Amino acid sequence: MLRIMLKIKDLKASVEGKEILKGISLEVKAGEVHAIMGPNGSGKSTLSSVLAGREEYTVDGGSVEFFGKDLLEFAPEERAREGLFMAFQYPVEIPGVSTTNFLKTAVNQVREHRGLPALDAVQFLQNMKDKMKIVDIDQSLLKRSLNEGFSGGEKKRNEIFQMAMLEPKLSILDETDSGLDIDALKIVANGVNTLKSPENATIVITHYQRLLDYIVPDFVHVLLNGKIVKSGTKELAYELEERGYDWIKAEFANA
Amino acid sequence: MSKDAEILDEFTSKEYEHGWTVDLEADEAPKGLNEDIIRFISAKKEEPEWLLEWRLKAFRHWQKMEEPSWAAIKYPKVNFQDIIYYSAPKKQKKLKSLDEVDPELRETFKKLGISLEEQKRLTGVAVDAVIDSVSVATTFKETLAELGIIFCSFSEAVQDHPNLVKKYLGSVVPQNDNYYAALNSAVFSDGSFCYIPKGVHCPMELSTYFRINAANTGQFERTLIVAEEGAYVSYLEGCTAPQRDENQLHAAVVEIYVHADAEVKYSTVQNWYPGDKNGKGGIYNFVTKRGICAGDHAKLSWTQVETGSAVTWKYPSCILKGDYSVGEFYSVAVTNNYQQADTGTKMIHLGKGSKSRIVSKGISAGFSQNSYRGLVQVHKRSENVRNFSQCDSLLLGDKCGAHTFPYIEVDNSTAQVEHEATTSKIGEDQIFYCNQRGIDTEAAVALIVNGYAKEVLNKLPMEFAVEAQKLLALTLEGSVG
């Protein structure tokens, strides 16, 4: 029996007094890939933000358990150290801080939390070199200021590279496909697939089915107006691609 | 003169003559400042007559001057009569090695993280440690002496190299330059002297650590650096002061004379006690630092990391007299809690084709006020001058202030002067991004701030850069979140 990693129960959340998530329930087990699809404004990004612990979002009800612990009790950095990773839709620029330096700080804080000794410079660089191959990222990019002047593709590859370095249990990819051409999309997807193991899980948040050709989900959930209205397998994604979201909207217009 | 006036005159001069005695055996001067105190200091230091006269002249100027009030800083008036102007650590015989240094003193250094022997062994830095105004240990002097480099305490220079001191003292910062410089000129206790002969490239970073020790002792350091034609030296100054309650005045003067084709790099990490969280206590740092690029192609570069002091008033400047001379100013000034800093530079372009570059990064947190004040002046006859100024301010929280006062005076139409300024706040998005990677907010702020200040920190010698990064993080601890 697979272990339950993430257990979301009737999660309700709002931002600036506006109710966005209206009762979401979802279970993710180790080794699984879940896709969450839905039209703009359905609450996809709110869900990832709430899970990652962004301050602007208020949880109004429900619960989230991560390996049996109350995730919502944790500060954002504690969630990260417990093994939750989010690939940002819009990665943030930090001038003057190289990706290498940034990741060294992050990796060693995470390692400290997990009771592991800090990596020295040599070990860290070796580790980096190994992981760079996964997303075909160039070392010169990692010496530059974090995300500053990076192309869209470089930013997203850098997100997956960070994921590789931090070795999370659960990764949430928030619209990672947005703004990517097909080549970049393949590289990113390939990276995610390489990192996949029976011990970790992935939640892919996307508007389009396209990414799911490369990261094949075990389950597909349709988010509409703050609720998961339909769940299925990858075939559901194809159906959405073909028919759009309107038929689901119509079906649940009165829900 | 009437009879009354005569009596009065006699009475006052009598009082002056006898009412005030100074014990020359004392290790400490009594509180207060008058000509006798200056004579006491000069006598204590066995100074030549000309230097005493020089001091007295400065004192007479000072008495006629007014404390400047134009800076964007507020503090209670300093009572200059409530300060001890001279105190010496217990005198020991001359020291040959660090082993002879008072163990208690070395312990203090260790607590401050300044281990002389470590500095000596690991970095090859010659350290001239100043404790309460008198040099206690000087190292590497012999190696330097072989190259003809003089690096010693100011008092020693007065004794051993009087002609050099006489020639250059006051040549860049005259006695009557400003209120605090005049005060310093009258009462300076000690400091450092550095002389690099013609064509000599100083093979090591020269550094001095300053520290205030006994309570109630104002610090009046005097530093004089001379680089002869074609010489090079990199000079480091670092300050740490232990926690204390009373406000302390620090009015140093640094003079740098750069001859043709010579280069001087002067780096400072300043960490005087800034006062407590409520703004109580802390050092008043009123410093005059100035250098002259006297000859053609001379270069002077100031780099400073200012994290300490309750009040900072400091404008390291370059007089670019030589043709094609170069002046640089790189500064990071951090203020937290109730600290106030008014700092910047002056670039005075006199030589043709002279160039200057100013990079100032201000970081304000808490209730602090942080001002950049800079002057770029191009004189009528200096052709083809170039200047570039970049002044950035970073705000943490919404109770602090950042101010920029750029003064640009150009009298020659061939000059090219650029000024760029930005003000930003640390973004919540940036902090959240760091948090999401497992980095706590404190470390995130340190990371972001160090990234912001990188261009300046990169100008510091390696071992100083590391220390400075730690200092920035330490200063801003608890300022966000």
PDB file of C-alpha atoms in Angstrom, chain A residues 91 93 141 144 147-158 179-181 184:
ATOM      1  CA  PRO A  91      10.616  33.135 -10.771  1.00  0.00           C
ATOM      2  CA  GLU A  93      15.050  38.041  -9.642  1.00  0.00           C
ATOM      3  CA  LEU A 141      24.207  30.876 -16.109  1.00  0.00           C
ATOM      4  CA  ARG A 144      24.967  35.171 -12.937  1.00  0.00           C
ATOM      5  CA  ASN A 147      17.051  34.978 -12.762  1.00  0.00           C
ATOM      6  CA  GLU A 148      18.223  38.461 -13.719  1.00  0.00           C
ATOM      7  CA  GLY A 149      18.142  38.808 -17.480  1.00  0.00           C
ATOM      8  CA  PHE A 150      17.320  35.119 -17.914  1.00  0.00           C
ATOM      9  CA  SER A 151      15.075  34.145 -20.818  1.00  0.00           C
ATOM     10  CA  GLY A 152      11.744  32.502 -20.024  1.00  0.00           C
ATOM     11  CA  GLY A 153      13.198  29.095 -20.797  1.00  0.00           C
ATOM     12  CA  GLU A 154      16.298  29.695 -18.698  1.00  0.00           C
ATOM     13  CA  LYS A 155      14.184  30.722 -15.728  1.00  0.00           C
ATOM     14  CA  LYS A 156      12.085  27.565 -15.856  1.00  0.00           C
ATOM     15  CA  ARG A 157      15.108  25.316 -16.354  1.00  0.00           C
ATOM     16  CA  ASN A 158      16.661  27.030 -13.372  1.00  0.00           C
ATOM     17  CA  GLY A 179       5.893  30.935 -21.955  1.00  0.00           C
ATOM     18  CA  LEU A 180       7.958  27.949 -23.040  1.00  0.00           C
ATOM     19  CA  ASP A 181       8.619  26.907 -26.610  1.00  0.00           C
ATOM     20  CA  ALA A 184      12.390  24.207 -23.677  1.00  0.00           C
TER      21      ALA A 184
END
